[in-house]
Coordinates of C-alpha atoms and ligand atoms in Angstrom, one line a residue:
M1 CA 7.0 7.4 21.9
I2 CA 8.6 7.5 18.3
E3 CA 11.0 10.3 18.0
D4 CA 10.4 12.6 14.9
N5 CA 13.0 15.3 14.9
Y6 CA 13.7 18.4 12.5
K7 CA 16.3 16.2 10.7
Q8 CA 13.7 13.4 9.7
R9 CA 11.2 16.1 9.1
G10 CA 13.6 17.7 6.8
L11 CA 14.4 14.3 5.0
R12 CA 10.7 13.8 4.5
N13 CA 10.3 17.3 2.9
K14 CA 13.0 16.3 0.5
L15 CA 11.4 12.9 -0.4
V16 CA 8.1 14.6 -1.1
K17 CA 10.1 17.2 -3.4
K18 CA 11.6 14.3 -5.2
L19 CA 8.2 12.4 -5.8
R20 CA 6.9 15.7 -7.0
E21 CA 9.7 15.8 -9.6
K22 CA 8.9 12.2 -10.4
G23 CA 5.4 13.3 -11.4
I24 CA 3.3 12.7 -8.3
F25 CA 0.8 15.7 -8.2
D26 CA -2.0 14.8 -5.6
E27 CA -1.5 17.1 -2.8
G28 CA -3.3 14.8 -0.4
V29 CA -0.9 12.0 -1.1
L30 CA 2.1 14.3 -0.9
S31 CA 1.0 15.8 2.4
A32 CA 0.5 12.3 3.9
I33 CA 3.9 11.1 2.9
G34 CA 5.2 14.3 4.5
K35 CA 3.5 13.5 7.7
V36 CA 3.8 9.7 8.2
P37 CA 7.3 9.0 10.0
R38 CA 8.7 6.3 7.4
H39 CA 11.8 5.9 9.8
A40 CA 9.6 4.5 12.3
F41 CA 9.1 1.3 10.0
F42 CA 12.8 0.7 9.8
D43 CA 15.2 -1.5 11.9
D44 CA 18.1 0.5 13.3
A45 CA 20.5 -1.1 10.9
L46 CA 18.7 0.4 7.9
L47 CA 17.4 3.6 9.5
V48 CA 19.8 5.8 7.4
H49 CA 17.9 4.6 4.2
A50 CA 14.3 5.5 5.5
Y51 CA 13.9 8.5 3.4
E52 CA 15.5 7.1 0.1
D53 CA 13.0 6.5 -2.7
K54 CA 13.8 2.7 -2.4
A55 CA 12.0 -0.5 -1.2
F56 CA 13.6 -2.2 1.9
P57 CA 13.4 -5.5 3.5
I58 CA 11.1 -5.9 6.5
G59 CA 11.7 -9.4 7.6
E60 CA 9.8 -12.7 6.5
G61 CA 11.2 -12.2 2.9
Q62 CA 8.9 -9.0 2.4
T63 CA 9.4 -5.4 1.8
I64 CA 8.2 -1.9 2.5
S65 CA 7.3 -0.6 -0.9
Q66 CA 9.3 2.2 -2.5
P67 CA 7.8 5.6 -1.7
F68 CA 7.3 6.3 -5.4
T69 CA 5.2 3.2 -5.7
V70 CA 3.2 4.1 -2.7
A71 CA 2.5 7.5 -3.9
F72 CA 1.8 6.2 -7.6
Q73 CA -0.9 3.6 -6.5
T74 CA -2.3 5.9 -3.9
E75 CA -2.7 8.8 -6.3
K76 CA -4.4 6.5 -8.9
L77 CA -7.1 5.6 -6.2
K78 CA -8.2 9.2 -6.1
I79 CA -8.9 8.9 -2.3
K80 CA -11.4 11.0 -0.7
P81 CA -11.9 11.4 3.1
G82 CA -14.3 8.9 4.8
E83 CA -14.0 6.3 1.7
K84 CA -13.7 2.7 2.6
V85 CA -10.4 1.2 1.4
L86 CA -9.4 -2.3 1.4
E87 CA -5.5 -2.9 1.2
I88 CA -4.3 -6.4 0.3
G89 CA -0.7 -7.0 1.9
T90 CA -0.4 -5.1 5.1
G91 CA 3.3 -5.7 5.2
S92 CA 5.1 -2.8 7.5
G93 CA 1.7 -1.0 7.7
Y94 CA 3.2 2.2 5.9
Q95 CA 0.8 2.2 2.9
A96 CA -2.1 1.7 5.4
A97 CA -0.8 4.7 7.6
I98 CA -0.7 6.9 4.5
L99 CA -4.3 5.9 3.7
V100 CA -5.5 6.5 7.1
E101 CA -3.7 9.7 7.1
M102 CA -5.7 10.8 4.2
G103 CA -8.9 10.1 6.0
A104 CA -9.9 6.7 4.7
K105 CA -11.7 4.1 6.5
V106 CA -8.9 1.4 6.1
Y107 CA -9.3 -2.6 6.1
T108 CA -5.9 -4.2 5.7
I109 CA -5.2 -8.0 5.3
E110 CA -2.0 -9.9 5.5
Y111 CA -1.1 -13.5 4.8
N112 CA 2.0 -13.7 6.8
N113 CA 1.1 -14.4 10.4
K114 CA 4.3 -12.7 11.9
L115 CA 4.0 -9.7 9.9
Y116 CA 0.2 -9.3 10.7
E117 CA 0.9 -9.6 14.5
R118 CA 3.8 -7.4 14.4
T119 CA 2.1 -4.7 12.4
R120 CA -1.2 -4.7 14.3
K121 CA 0.6 -4.1 17.5
F122 CA 3.1 -1.5 16.0
L123 CA 0.9 0.6 13.8
P124 CA -1.5 2.0 16.6
L125 CA 1.5 3.1 18.5
L126 CA 2.1 5.8 15.8
G127 CA -1.7 6.8 16.1
Y128 CA -2.9 5.0 13.0
Q129 CA -5.6 2.5 13.5
P130 CA -7.0 0.6 10.4
F131 CA -8.9 -2.5 10.9
F132 CA -6.4 -5.5 10.7
F133 CA -7.2 -8.8 9.2
Y134 CA -5.2 -12.0 8.9
G135 CA -5.8 -14.3 5.8
D136 CA -5.8 -14.7 2.1
G137 CA -6.5 -11.5 0.7
S138 CA -6.5 -12.6 -2.7
K139 CA -10.3 -13.5 -2.0
G140 CA -10.8 -10.0 -0.4
I141 CA -12.7 -9.7 2.8
P142 CA -16.4 -10.4 1.5
A143 CA -17.9 -9.9 4.9
K144 CA -16.8 -6.2 4.8
A145 CA -17.7 -5.5 1.2
P146 CA -18.3 -3.3 -0.8
Y147 CA -15.4 -1.2 -1.0
D148 CA -15.1 2.3 -2.6
K149 CA -11.3 1.6 -3.2
I150 CA -9.2 -1.6 -3.2
I151 CA -5.3 -1.5 -3.3
V152 CA -3.1 -4.7 -3.9
T153 CA 0.4 -4.3 -2.9
A154 CA 1.8 -7.5 -4.2
G155 CA 2.3 -8.9 -7.6
A156 CA -0.7 -10.8 -9.1
P157 CA -0.7 -13.3 -11.9
V158 CA -4.5 -12.3 -12.8
V159 CA -7.0 -10.0 -11.6
P160 CA -8.8 -11.7 -8.8
T161 CA -12.6 -11.9 -9.4
A162 CA -13.2 -11.8 -5.8
L163 CA -11.8 -8.3 -5.6
T164 CA -13.8 -6.8 -8.6
D165 CA -16.8 -8.4 -7.2
Q166 CA -16.3 -6.5 -3.8
L167 CA -15.8 -3.2 -5.5
A168 CA -18.7 -0.7 -4.9
D169 CA -20.2 0.9 -8.1
G170 CA -18.0 3.8 -8.9
G171 CA -15.2 1.9 -7.1
I172 CA -11.5 1.6 -8.2
L173 CA -9.2 -1.2 -7.8
I174 CA -5.4 -0.7 -8.3
I175 CA -3.3 -3.7 -8.8
P176 CA 0.0 -4.9 -10.3
V177 CA -0.6 -7.9 -12.6
G178 CA 2.0 -9.9 -14.5
D179 CA 4.7 -12.6 -14.1
R180 CA 6.9 -13.0 -10.9
E181 CA 9.5 -10.7 -12.0
R182 CA 7.6 -7.6 -13.2
Q183 CA 4.0 -6.5 -13.4
K184 CA 2.0 -3.8 -15.0
M185 CA 0.1 -1.6 -12.9
L186 CA -3.8 -1.8 -13.9
R187 CA -6.5 0.4 -12.6
I188 CA -10.0 -1.1 -12.8
T189 CA -13.1 1.1 -12.3
K190 CA -16.4 -0.2 -11.8
L191 CA -19.3 1.8 -13.6
N192 CA -23.0 0.7 -13.8
G193 CA -21.5 -2.8 -13.0
K194 CA -19.1 -2.8 -16.0
L195 CA -15.6 -2.9 -15.5
K196 CA -13.1 -0.3 -17.2
Q197 CA -9.5 -1.1 -17.3
E198 CA -6.5 1.2 -17.7
E199 CA -2.7 0.2 -18.0
F200 CA 0.3 2.2 -16.5
E201 CA 4.0 1.4 -16.2
F202 CA 5.7 -1.7 -15.0
F203 CA 6.9 -2.4 -11.4
A204 CA 8.3 -5.2 -9.4
F205 CA 6.3 -6.5 -6.5
V206 CA 6.8 -9.6 -4.3
P207 CA 4.1 -12.2 -5.3
L208 CA 0.6 -12.2 -4.3
L209 CA 0.0 -15.6 -2.8
G210 CA -3.4 -17.6 -2.1
E211 CA -6.3 -18.9 -4.1
Q212 CA -6.4 -16.3 -6.6
G213 CA -2.8 -15.5 -6.4
W214 CA 0.3 -17.5 -7.0
K215 CA 0.4 -21.0 -5.4
Q216 CA 3.7 -20.4 -3.5
Ligands
SAM301 N1 1.8 -2.5 1.8 C1 3.1 -3.0 2.5 C2 3.7 -1.8 3.1 O1 3.2 -0.6 3.1 O2 4.6 -1.9 3.8 C3 4.1 -3.6 1.5 C4 3.6 -5.0 1.2 S1 4.8 -6.2 0.5 C5 5.3 -5.4 -0.9 C6 3.7 -7.3 0.0 C7 2.8 -7.9 1.2 O3 1.7 -8.8 0.7 C8 3.6 -8.8 2.0 O4 3.7 -8.6 3.3 C9 3.1 -10.3 1.7 O5 3.2 -11.2 2.9 C10 1.7 -9.9 1.6 N2 0.8 -11.0 0.9 C11 1.3 -11.6 -0.2 N3 0.0 -12.6 -0.6 C12 -0.9 -12.1 0.2 C13 -2.3 -12.6 0.3 N4 -2.8 -13.4 -0.5 N5 -3.1 -12.0 1.1 C14 -2.6 -10.8 2.0 N6 -1.3 -10.4 2.0 C15 -0.5 -11.2 1.2

């Protein structure tokens, strides 16, 4: 059983307040961040940092995204309960937990086998049960398509056509695209088969690897 005491709940409330001050307004996103115990995703050595608005290492050279980044991407997806959401880059499972907490039906795929194995065993212990997949998410998961929403949590060199192909009509893809150092957040909406692209600020993600990502 993971301990979640008044101190941790207090730190979470402070984090939610900070995210509001930074411009996050979707109450569903803020409520989910107020509920998911982020400290449970941290090793003991880093536990004191769990509610800072920063990214942290999770092993295998990968990171748990900064809470602001998680909130920003999730807000841009306009999640409604019951929607089918594909996440590329399971990592620690924190983003998937936020989406499940918001009532989405979540499919999440991870390319790093150790992280995949670790997270698919760990996340259900917190009561979050997305569908876990192992493999190259730059190709999406065609067998389960179409998706109402797709979120890519690693930096891509281009928008993978596999992902826009797997969007349902009216669907939204949120993806950071750029070079290895920094990427612009893009939101792509599919309407009547046509793609509309909006651009937001720059972020710094670890690279999206794979066939439609970076080649190592
Ligand atoms: N969403 C994660 C979380 O909440 O902790 C953070 C993800 S981390 C910033 C990026 C993840 O994308 C890493 O775990 C990395 O192994 C994974 N990744 C990179 N390329 C991938 C690919 N082609 N398919 C699936 N996962 C990939």
